[in-house]
Amino acid sequence: MTETEFRLNGRVVRGQMADYATLAAYLRDNLGHFEVKAGCGEGVCGACTVLLDGEPLASCLLLARQAEGCTVETVAAAADGLRQALAEAFVRWEAAQCGYCTPGMLLTAYAYVKGGGSFDSPSIRRALAGNLCRCTGYQHIIDAIAEVVSTWPAEG
Amino acid sequence: MAGRRIAGGPGVGGTTGQKFARKDVAAKVAGLVSYSGDTQGAGMLHARLVRSLYPHARITEIAIAAAQALPGVAAVLTARDVPCNVLAEDPSGTGGGVFTQPVLASTEVRYVGEPLAVVVAASPVLADAAAQLVKVTYEPLPAVFDPGLALADDAPPIHPGGNLCVQWHVNKGNVEEVLAQAPVVIQREYATQFVDHAYLEPEAGSAWLEADGVIVIRAATQVIEHYRRLAGMLNLPHSRVRLIAPYVGGGFGGKEDMTVEPYLALAAFHTRRPVRMVWSRQESLQARPKRHPMRFQYTVAASRDGKLEAVDINILADAGAYALLTPRVLFAAAVVASGPYRVLAARVVARAGYTHNVPSSAFRGFGAMQAAVAYEQIMDELAETLGMDPLELRRKNFLQRGDELATGERVETAVWLPETLNAVQAALGPEPQPSRPGLLVGRGYAMNMQPYGRTVWFGDQAAVWMGLENDGSFHLRAGVTDVGGGQAAVLGQIAAEVLGVLPEAVTVHFGDSALTPLTGGTFATRQLYMSGNAAVRAAESLRERIQRVAATLCGGDAKTVVIESQGVRTARGSARWHEVAAAARQAGVALEVLETFFAESGPGYDNRRGTAARTFPDFTYGCHGCDVEIDPETGQVQILQYVASHDVGRAINPLSVEGQIQGGVAQGIGYALTEEVLFHEGQCLNGTLAQYLIPAAADLPPIRALILESGEGKGPLNARGIGEPAISPVAPAVANAVARALGGARVRSLPITGEKVVDTLFER
């Protein structure tokens, strides 16, 4: 057990974390943050993506205690304008079917747009390489992200 | 798509045919949906399976004492703890055979990963540790991994009845005679592989015991009707087991057979405490049923001007160690084996042999999609032999309304093969050009016909309940499971359309075997067809009751009553909802209805003669086309663009239809190029998603879905099913494009890997 502290969605989390517990397992099973999905447990599918200090990362590849001193964000964090715009575009385009990959996908898309990503489809496809979706064929996801990139930042 | 309204009351609904944002999508995007594994309560136990390490072995001992002694272990359950340790099913529904399988194996294991024991402990880590302490003593036995070898006389017997799982026949005309006289005859063989569903949500669930003794299982399943089988396993009345399916994180047939359900039920039954079970990705890839690998031998005869005369087809599938849904899968393959074409004579023999591989069972496309791999490739190969354009050959032989299928049944609804082909051809545009010298390019097409709905002898039915609240909002209850295709939301949309209210006015409660009327599972592309028709009936029946009450309240003709958000209106007056509710109570009219839709039913299949008056209720037709570019040095195939068109009868929500088509294409591209679960003597060699490669966004081309609407389908508002049809033509379209690019050299087994492409070029 290791005493660990990090900021989760704007609040301080402090606790004894099992040395073997991954961040994904800790968020889900200890804190009840089930918006972080568990898909493969090996860092490939991206369903458990969180933003660690703003960067998308598979939380199943990180031990909870490695988040010490970091900022961790899930889709449950208060959304800024960009996240709101992405969420609305995902709904408008029906960019989710079963929805299991969606929280991770949305966070990756957010980091991509925020980092100045381009609206061209090959760039978006490369940015999503770490987030697998088995339902949609990605087309509506890409359409939604491209739409937000081309209209963001919103005028005014 | 224009928003034409076909059914519906005189109101404001009208979302049918519009791109309409589904209610569940917003919740999913916000991360608010609680899936089956998203539970953790105080005192919850965690269950883990102990699985066989051998493909075939006698079990001499399962020693559980050490595991039981570990602090924190609540139970270690083996076969002797299962009240009725046999799951039995008649999967073809014809009475042709009842197949059985133990819940937990006790004396013999037949595949690697077969469950032997359930360990229940205070935490997942403890459950893992305890599972390691269960000591199983195996005596390995001879095993067979090839269905052809399994059917040989000297093969080790896998089940007492022999190694032939099923054999279907389809016969039309005199094939021998036509073949003997036909001017052109070609023979080809094609093969498909083991593929995994690879949905993102693993097999997961929880179970608990209610105070009244009802065992509740909340799990990722496509079929809540399994509660009856779970009750049978526990020797309990059916009414004492309840199965709840929250939104499922992808199914594709992989959650059609039971996964975690029986083990959760057992664990809760014995420990009387809440239990959770989640399978690892490795368990899922190793031990959960796969899509059937099939081998096809096709002999096709034609006239010199390209009229198909006869087909003689042999199909051999690997059933794996247990039957599961193999008989049904092979039946679908047999029925469509000659494709959407007219043939004078046909003979199809479709067999599945047991092996000591992991069982094969349902997977989107369900046998009919494997058949498309063969029938659409051989059309291109026949065209090449005849020196004809492959599309011209197809057009010459397209099935039409009124034609007889190989089974002898007649096609009654629109067959929009030319329309979908024309749409795809136009959308693809000019022939592809290599992006740099030395690369090879090609364009390929494939047509398909895919059934929707269950075969008619199942006497399929689905029920929907609707009720009106005092405030004018509506409840819709249906046992439908929602695997991500909007199976629940669309029922609300349909009901709103019929009632003439906004879709927000209808709340859909779904997926609970105790509290929602049963609709049958989400499989066989049947849910829109079955539950959708039931929703139309329920909404019509409720509308009629509301109109009757309103007419007495306001005066005027019941048929002219308009339903609005605040209440009802006629030419003579209006009333608010609470007044309608009060008037209904006075008049003794219940503003709630339960309606059941019965699908067309018919006699069973005549497998001796190989004919039927009807097999499936209807089919969905379509055409796919794509351009590929190949690097001859590496054999790497890149898809440049992809266009898919289907006649869906009527697109109730075009956005969802597009999503189904695009998703089907993506899965089909994985099937065509990269996906294969590799087994060596039953052991999975690529049991992680890092090794089993489903397409990522960067692996796929832009996918365009062209939705056509003939207005003819047997679903609600004349819709046809689209879930499975979307995947069937993909692999043959890609294979045909690759063969074009390779100048006619063809890789006849899936997946079309770079290695196979280079080998094929080299052999040439």
PDB file of N, CA and C in Angstrom, chain B residues 193-266:
ATOM      1  N   GLN B 193     -11.952 -18.334 -41.917  1.00  0.00           N
ATOM      2  CA  GLN B 193     -11.155 -18.575 -40.705  1.00  0.00           C
ATOM      3  C   GLN B 193     -11.956 -18.361 -39.413  1.00  0.00           C
ATOM      4  N   PHE B 194     -11.339 -18.685 -38.283  1.00  0.00           N
ATOM      5  CA  PHE B 194     -11.907 -18.344 -36.977  1.00  0.00           C
ATOM      6  C   PHE B 194     -11.801 -16.833 -36.778  1.00  0.00           C
ATOM      7  N   VAL B 195     -12.884 -16.212 -36.366  1.00  0.00           N
ATOM      8  CA  VAL B 195     -12.872 -14.774 -36.114  1.00  0.00           C
ATOM      9  C   VAL B 195     -13.574 -14.510 -34.784  1.00  0.00           C
ATOM     10  N   ASP B 196     -13.101 -13.510 -34.083  1.00  0.00           N
ATOM     11  CA  ASP B 196     -13.704 -13.156 -32.797  1.00  0.00           C
ATOM     12  C   ASP B 196     -14.520 -11.874 -32.899  1.00  0.00           C
ATOM     13  N   HIS B 197     -15.570 -11.819 -32.078  1.00  0.00           N
ATOM     14  CA  HIS B 197     -16.459 -10.653 -32.087  1.00  0.00           C
ATOM     15  C   HIS B 197     -15.737  -9.395 -31.626  1.00  0.00           C
ATOM     16  N   ALA B 198     -14.859  -9.568 -30.644  1.00  0.00           N
ATOM     17  CA  ALA B 198     -14.016  -8.454 -30.181  1.00  0.00           C
ATOM     18  C   ALA B 198     -14.788  -7.175 -29.892  1.00  0.00           C
ATOM     19  N   TYR B 199     -15.966  -7.325 -29.300  1.00  0.00           N
ATOM     20  CA  TYR B 199     -16.650  -6.138 -28.807  1.00  0.00           C
ATOM     21  C   TYR B 199     -15.791  -5.541 -27.706  1.00  0.00           C
ATOM     22  N   LEU B 200     -15.977  -4.231 -27.456  1.00  0.00           N
ATOM     23  CA  LEU B 200     -15.114  -3.562 -26.482  1.00  0.00           C
ATOM     24  C   LEU B 200     -15.483  -3.932 -25.048  1.00  0.00           C
ATOM     25  N   GLU B 201     -16.761  -4.151 -24.799  1.00  0.00           N
ATOM     26  CA  GLU B 201     -17.163  -4.539 -23.441  1.00  0.00           C
ATOM     27  C   GLU B 201     -16.945  -6.037 -23.259  1.00  0.00           C
ATOM     28  N   PRO B 202     -16.169  -6.420 -22.252  1.00  0.00           N
ATOM     29  CA  PRO B 202     -15.970  -7.859 -22.050  1.00  0.00           C
ATOM     30  C   PRO B 202     -17.251  -8.514 -21.548  1.00  0.00           C
ATOM     31  N   GLU B 203     -17.246  -9.845 -21.494  1.00  0.00           N
ATOM     32  CA  GLU B 203     -18.355 -10.600 -20.928  1.00  0.00           C
ATOM     33  C   GLU B 203     -18.376 -10.273 -19.435  1.00  0.00           C
ATOM     34  N   ALA B 204     -19.504  -9.793 -18.944  1.00  0.00           N
ATOM     35  CA  ALA B 204     -19.515  -9.289 -17.578  1.00  0.00           C
ATOM     36  C   ALA B 204     -20.923  -9.312 -17.019  1.00  0.00           C
ATOM     37  N   GLY B 205     -20.995  -9.328 -15.687  1.00  0.00           N
ATOM     38  CA  GLY B 205     -22.295  -9.227 -15.045  1.00  0.00           C
ATOM     39  C   GLY B 205     -22.196  -9.387 -13.550  1.00  0.00           C
ATOM     40  N   SER B 206     -23.348  -9.260 -12.909  1.00  0.00           N
ATOM     41  CA  SER B 206     -23.424  -9.505 -11.476  1.00  0.00           C
ATOM     42  C   SER B 206     -24.729 -10.252 -11.195  1.00  0.00           C
ATOM     43  N   ALA B 207     -24.804 -10.838 -10.012  1.00  0.00           N
ATOM     44  CA  ALA B 207     -26.017 -11.575  -9.644  1.00  0.00           C
ATOM     45  C   ALA B 207     -26.230 -11.452  -8.152  1.00  0.00           C
ATOM     46  N   TRP B 208     -27.470 -11.525  -7.746  1.00  0.00           N
ATOM     47  CA  TRP B 208     -27.798 -11.454  -6.329  1.00  0.00           C
ATOM     48  C   TRP B 208     -29.123 -12.153  -6.084  1.00  0.00           C
ATOM     49  N   LEU B 209     -29.388 -12.386  -4.791  1.00  0.00           N
ATOM     50  CA  LEU B 209     -30.605 -13.065  -4.391  1.00  0.00           C
ATOM     51  C   LEU B 209     -31.542 -12.034  -3.777  1.00  0.00           C
ATOM     52  N   GLU B 210     -32.765 -11.952  -4.279  1.00  0.00           N
ATOM     53  CA  GLU B 210     -33.742 -11.040  -3.676  1.00  0.00           C
ATOM     54  C   GLU B 210     -34.365 -11.696  -2.441  1.00  0.00           C
ATOM     55  N   ALA B 211     -34.981 -10.867  -1.606  1.00  0.00           N
ATOM     56  CA  ALA B 211     -35.568 -11.376  -0.367  1.00  0.00           C
ATOM     57  C   ALA B 211     -36.628 -12.442  -0.646  1.00  0.00           C
ATOM     58  N   ASP B 212     -37.324 -12.333  -1.769  1.00  0.00           N
ATOM     59  CA  ASP B 212     -38.373 -13.311  -2.072  1.00  0.00           C
ATOM     60  C   ASP B 212     -37.818 -14.572  -2.730  1.00  0.00           C
ATOM     61  N   GLY B 213     -36.489 -14.697  -2.759  1.00  0.00           N
ATOM     62  CA  GLY B 213     -35.888 -15.920  -3.287  1.00  0.00           C
ATOM     63  C   GLY B 213     -35.636 -15.901  -4.784  1.00  0.00           C
ATOM     64  N   VAL B 214     -35.942 -14.784  -5.435  1.00  0.00           N
ATOM     65  CA  VAL B 214     -35.673 -14.695  -6.876  1.00  0.00           C
ATOM     66  C   VAL B 214     -34.186 -14.401  -7.089  1.00  0.00           C
ATOM     67  N   ILE B 215     -33.561 -15.178  -7.967  1.00  0.00           N
ATOM     68  CA  ILE B 215     -32.163 -14.919  -8.319  1.00  0.00           C
ATOM     69  C   ILE B 215     -32.142 -13.965  -9.500  1.00  0.00           C
ATOM     70  N   VAL B 216     -31.455 -12.850  -9.315  1.00  0.00           N
ATOM     71  CA  VAL B 216     -31.384 -11.839 -10.364  1.00  0.00           C
ATOM     72  C   VAL B 216     -29.989 -11.840 -10.956  1.00  0.00           C
ATOM     73  N   ILE B 217     -29.917 -11.923 -12.278  1.00  0.00           N
ATOM     74  CA  ILE B 217     -28.632 -11.840 -12.971  1.00  0.00           C
ATOM     75  C   ILE B 217     -28.713 -10.625 -13.882  1.00  0.00           C
ATOM     76  N   ARG B 218     -27.765  -9.709 -13.706  1.00  0.00           N
ATOM     77  CA  ARG B 218     -27.702  -8.517 -14.560  1.00  0.00           C
ATOM     78  C   ARG B 218     -26.439  -8.677 -15.377  1.00  0.00           C
ATOM     79  N   ALA B 219     -26.604  -8.938 -16.672  1.00  0.00           N
ATOM     80  CA  ALA B 219     -25.431  -9.330 -17.451  1.00  0.00           C
ATOM     81  C   ALA B 219     -25.493  -8.831 -18.880  1.00  0.00           C
ATOM     82  N   ALA B 220     -24.324  -8.791 -19.498  1.00  0.00           N
ATOM     83  CA  ALA B 220     -24.211  -8.403 -20.905  1.00  0.00           C
ATOM     84  C   ALA B 220     -24.667  -9.577 -21.753  1.00  0.00           C
ATOM     85  N   THR B 221     -25.917  -9.546 -22.146  1.00  0.00           N
ATOM     86  CA  THR B 221     -26.465 -10.639 -22.958  1.00  0.00           C
ATOM     87  C   THR B 221     -27.367 -10.083 -24.041  1.00  0.00           C
ATOM     88  N   GLN B 222     -27.440 -10.801 -25.146  1.00  0.00           N
ATOM     89  CA  GLN B 222     -28.366 -10.433 -26.209  1.00  0.00           C
ATOM     90  C   GLN B 222     -29.731 -11.087 -25.999  1.00  0.00           C
ATOM     91  N   VAL B 223     -29.822 -12.011 -25.015  1.00  0.00           N
ATOM     92  CA  VAL B 223     -31.017 -12.849 -24.905  1.00  0.00           C
ATOM     93  C   VAL B 223     -31.439 -12.994 -23.436  1.00  0.00           C
ATOM     94  N   ILE B 224     -32.391 -12.167 -22.992  1.00  0.00           N
ATOM     95  CA  ILE B 224     -32.815 -12.315 -21.591  1.00  0.00           C
ATOM     96  C   ILE B 224     -33.660 -13.569 -21.395  1.00  0.00           C
ATOM     97  N   GLU B 225     -34.155 -14.143 -22.498  1.00  0.00           N
ATOM     98  CA  GLU B 225     -34.953 -15.369 -22.387  1.00  0.00           C
ATOM     99  C   GLU B 225     -34.128 -16.544 -21.862  1.00  0.00           C
ATOM    100  N   HIS B 226     -32.823 -16.383 -21.750  1.00  0.00           N
ATOM    101  CA  HIS B 226     -31.996 -17.439 -21.138  1.00  0.00           C
ATOM    102  C   HIS B 226     -32.388 -17.698 -19.683  1.00  0.00           C
ATOM    103  N   TYR B 227     -33.199 -16.818 -19.081  1.00  0.00           N
ATOM    104  CA  TYR B 227     -33.558 -17.029 -17.673  1.00  0.00           C
ATOM    105  C   TYR B 227     -34.167 -18.410 -17.461  1.00  0.00           C
ATOM    106  N   ARG B 228     -34.860 -18.906 -18.482  1.00  0.00           N
ATOM    107  CA  ARG B 228     -35.504 -20.224 -18.345  1.00  0.00           C
ATOM    108  C   ARG B 228     -34.453 -21.327 -18.261  1.00  0.00           C
ATOM    109  N   ARG B 229     -33.409 -21.190 -19.035  1.00  0.00           N
ATOM    110  CA  ARG B 229     -32.355 -22.211 -19.013  1.00  0.00           C
ATOM    111  C   ARG B 229     -31.600 -22.139 -17.678  1.00  0.00           C
ATOM    112  N   LEU B 230     -31.447 -20.904 -17.164  1.00  0.00           N
ATOM    113  CA  LEU B 230     -30.766 -20.758 -15.874  1.00  0.00           C
ATOM    114  C   LEU B 230     -31.602 -21.388 -14.764  1.00  0.00           C
ATOM    115  N   ALA B 231     -32.916 -21.193 -14.836  1.00  0.00           N
ATOM    116  CA  ALA B 231     -33.805 -21.807 -13.843  1.00  0.00           C
ATOM    117  C   ALA B 231     -33.717 -23.325 -13.950  1.00  0.00           C
ATOM    118  N   GLY B 232     -33.700 -23.833 -15.164  1.00  0.00           N
ATOM    119  CA  GLY B 232     -33.569 -25.275 -15.374  1.00  0.00           C
ATOM    120  C   GLY B 232     -32.288 -25.804 -14.740  1.00  0.00           C
ATOM    121  N   MET B 233     -31.208 -25.060 -14.922  1.00  0.00           N
ATOM    122  CA  MET B 233     -29.921 -25.464 -14.359  1.00  0.00           C
ATOM    123  C   MET B 233     -29.988 -25.547 -12.831  1.00  0.00           C
ATOM    124  N   LEU B 234     -30.737 -24.601 -12.230  1.00  0.00           N
ATOM    125  CA  LEU B 234     -30.818 -24.554 -10.767  1.00  0.00           C
ATOM    126  C   LEU B 234     -31.993 -25.368 -10.221  1.00  0.00           C
ATOM    127  N   ASN B 235     -32.720 -26.042 -11.107  1.00  0.00           N
ATOM    128  CA  ASN B 235     -33.913 -26.776 -10.686  1.00  0.00           C
ATOM    129  C   ASN B 235     -34.908 -25.873  -9.972  1.00  0.00           C
ATOM    130  N   LEU B 236     -35.071 -24.676 -10.437  1.00  0.00           N
ATOM    131  CA  LEU B 236     -36.017 -23.728  -9.852  1.00  0.00           C
ATOM    132  C   LEU B 236     -37.136 -23.481 -10.846  1.00  0.00           C
ATOM    133  N   PRO B 237     -38.314 -23.071 -10.343  1.00  0.00           N
ATOM    134  CA  PRO B 237     -39.361 -22.650 -11.281  1.00  0.00           C
ATOM    135  C   PRO B 237     -38.842 -21.482 -12.134  1.00  0.00           C
ATOM    136  N   HIS B 238     -39.263 -21.428 -13.370  1.00  0.00           N
ATOM    137  CA  HIS B 238     -38.792 -20.362 -14.265  1.00  0.00           C
ATOM    138  C   HIS B 238     -39.031 -18.981 -13.670  1.00  0.00           C
ATOM    139  N   SER B 239     -40.115 -18.862 -12.901  1.00  0.00           N
ATOM    140  CA  SER B 239     -40.479 -17.555 -12.375  1.00  0.00           C
ATOM    141  C   SER B 239     -39.536 -17.087 -11.257  1.00  0.00           C
ATOM    142  N   ARG B 240     -38.621 -17.942 -10.837  1.00  0.00           N
ATOM    143  CA  ARG B 240     -37.733 -17.562  -9.736  1.00  0.00           C
ATOM    144  C   ARG B 240     -36.382 -17.046 -10.228  1.00  0.00           C
ATOM    145  N   VAL B 241     -36.198 -16.958 -11.521  1.00  0.00           N
ATOM    146  CA  VAL B 241     -34.942 -16.420 -12.056  1.00  0.00           C
ATOM    147  C   VAL B 241     -35.259 -15.240 -12.961  1.00  0.00           C
ATOM    148  N   ARG B 242     -34.533 -14.171 -12.768  1.00  0.00           N
ATOM    149  CA  ARG B 242     -34.781 -12.940 -13.519  1.00  0.00           C
ATOM    150  C   ARG B 242     -33.465 -12.490 -14.154  1.00  0.00           C
ATOM    151  N   LEU B 243     -33.505 -12.227 -15.443  1.00  0.00           N
ATOM    152  CA  LEU B 243     -32.296 -11.805 -16.165  1.00  0.00           C
ATOM    153  C   LEU B 243     -32.515 -10.392 -16.704  1.00  0.00           C
ATOM    154  N   ILE B 244     -31.595  -9.509 -16.344  1.00  0.00           N
ATOM    155  CA  ILE B 244     -31.686  -8.107 -16.759  1.00  0.00           C
ATOM    156  C   ILE B 244     -30.502  -7.802 -17.672  1.00  0.00           C
ATOM    157  N   ALA B 245     -30.776  -7.178 -18.801  1.00  0.00           N
ATOM    158  CA  ALA B 245     -29.690  -6.756 -19.691  1.00  0.00           C
ATOM    159  C   ALA B 245     -29.695  -5.240 -19.792  1.00  0.00           C
ATOM    160  N   PRO B 246     -28.733  -4.566 -19.155  1.00  0.00           N
ATOM    161  CA  PRO B 246     -28.608  -3.130 -19.400  1.00  0.00           C
ATOM    162  C   PRO B 246     -28.043  -2.936 -20.809  1.00  0.00           C
ATOM    163  N   TYR B 247     -27.804  -1.697 -21.222  1.00  0.00           N
ATOM    164  CA  TYR B 247     -27.188  -1.487 -22.533  1.00  0.00           C
ATOM    165  C   TYR B 247     -25.960  -2.382 -22.648  1.00  0.00           C
ATOM    166  N   VAL B 248     -25.866  -3.092 -23.754  1.00  0.00           N
ATOM    167  CA  VAL B 248     -24.768  -4.039 -23.958  1.00  0.00           C
ATOM    168  C   VAL B 248     -23.677  -3.351 -24.778  1.00  0.00           C
ATOM    169  N   GLY B 249     -22.429  -3.548 -24.336  1.00  0.00           N
ATOM    170  CA  GLY B 249     -21.307  -2.890 -25.023  1.00  0.00           C
ATOM    171  C   GLY B 249     -20.811  -3.660 -26.233  1.00  0.00           C
ATOM    172  N   GLY B 250     -21.737  -3.973 -27.107  1.00  0.00           N
ATOM    173  CA  GLY B 250     -21.413  -4.722 -28.318  1.00  0.00           C
ATOM    174  C   GLY B 250     -21.725  -6.193 -28.148  1.00  0.00           C
ATOM    175  N   GLY B 251     -22.379  -6.776 -29.159  1.00  0.00           N
ATOM    176  CA  GLY B 251     -22.750  -8.188 -29.086  1.00  0.00           C
ATOM    177  C   GLY B 251     -22.300  -8.956 -30.315  1.00  0.00           C
ATOM    178  N   PHE B 252     -22.870  -8.604 -31.465  1.00  0.00           N
ATOM    179  CA  PHE B 252     -22.503  -9.197 -32.755  1.00  0.00           C
ATOM    180  C   PHE B 252     -22.677 -10.720 -32.768  1.00  0.00           C
ATOM    181  N   GLY B 253     -23.512 -11.248 -31.874  1.00  0.00           N
ATOM    182  CA  GLY B 253     -23.703 -12.702 -31.787  1.00  0.00           C
ATOM    183  C   GLY B 253     -22.894 -13.333 -30.673  1.00  0.00           C
ATOM    184  N   GLY B 254     -21.863 -12.634 -30.203  1.00  0.00           N
ATOM    185  CA  GLY B 254     -20.986 -13.203 -29.178  1.00  0.00           C
ATOM    186  C   GLY B 254     -21.620 -13.258 -27.802  1.00  0.00           C
ATOM    187  N   LYS B 255     -22.706 -12.534 -27.606  1.00  0.00           N
ATOM    188  CA  LYS B 255     -23.421 -12.588 -26.334  1.00  0.00           C
ATOM    189  C   LYS B 255     -24.827 -13.162 -26.565  1.00  0.00           C
ATOM    190  N   GLU B 256     -24.918 -13.987 -27.604  1.00  0.00           N
ATOM    191  CA  GLU B 256     -26.194 -14.655 -27.900  1.00  0.00           C
ATOM    192  C   GLU B 256     -26.263 -15.974 -27.135  1.00  0.00           C
ATOM    193  N   ASP B 257     -25.211 -16.782 -27.185  1.00  0.00           N
ATOM    194  CA  ASP B 257     -25.099 -17.908 -26.261  1.00  0.00           C
ATOM    195  C   ASP B 257     -24.779 -17.305 -24.897  1.00  0.00           C
ATOM    196  N   MET B 258     -25.028 -18.074 -23.841  1.00  0.00           N
ATOM    197  CA  MET B 258     -24.709 -17.548 -22.519  1.00  0.00           C
ATOM    198  C   MET B 258     -23.192 -17.462 -22.342  1.00  0.00           C
ATOM    199  N   THR B 259     -22.740 -16.462 -21.614  1.00  0.00           N
ATOM    200  CA  THR B 259     -21.312 -16.358 -21.272  1.00  0.00           C
ATOM    201  C   THR B 259     -21.180 -16.471 -19.751  1.00  0.00           C
ATOM    202  N   VAL B 260     -21.275 -15.346 -19.051  1.00  0.00           N
ATOM    203  CA  VAL B 260     -21.103 -15.362 -17.588  1.00  0.00           C
ATOM    204  C   VAL B 260     -22.366 -15.814 -16.828  1.00  0.00           C
ATOM    205  N   GLU B 261     -23.513 -15.806 -17.485  1.00  0.00           N
ATOM    206  CA  GLU B 261     -24.789 -15.958 -16.766  1.00  0.00           C
ATOM    207  C   GLU B 261     -24.876 -17.201 -15.877  1.00  0.00           C
ATOM    208  N   PRO B 262     -24.571 -18.414 -16.390  1.00  0.00           N
ATOM    209  CA  PRO B 262     -24.769 -19.578 -15.524  1.00  0.00           C
ATOM    210  C   PRO B 262     -23.839 -19.577 -14.316  1.00  0.00           C
ATOM    211  N   TYR B 263     -22.638 -19.062 -14.479  1.00  0.00           N
ATOM    212  CA  TYR B 263     -21.674 -19.088 -13.378  1.00  0.00           C
ATOM    213  C   TYR B 263     -22.053 -18.069 -12.306  1.00  0.00           C
ATOM    214  N   LEU B 264     -22.556 -16.925 -12.758  1.00  0.00           N
ATOM    215  CA  LEU B 264     -23.045 -15.927 -11.809  1.00  0.00           C
ATOM    216  C   LEU B 264     -24.248 -16.463 -11.035  1.00  0.00           C
ATOM    217  N   ALA B 265     -25.157 -17.111 -11.770  1.00  0.00           N
ATOM    218  CA  ALA B 265     -26.361 -17.649 -11.121  1.00  0.00           C
ATOM    219  C   ALA B 265     -25.972 -18.683 -10.070  1.00  0.00           C
ATOM    220  N   LEU B 266     -25.044 -19.559 -10.415  1.00  0.00           N
ATOM    221  CA  LEU B 266     -24.580 -20.579  -9.476  1.00  0.00           C
ATOM    222  C   LEU B 266     -23.939 -19.950  -8.239  1.00  0.00           C
TER     223      LEU B 266
END
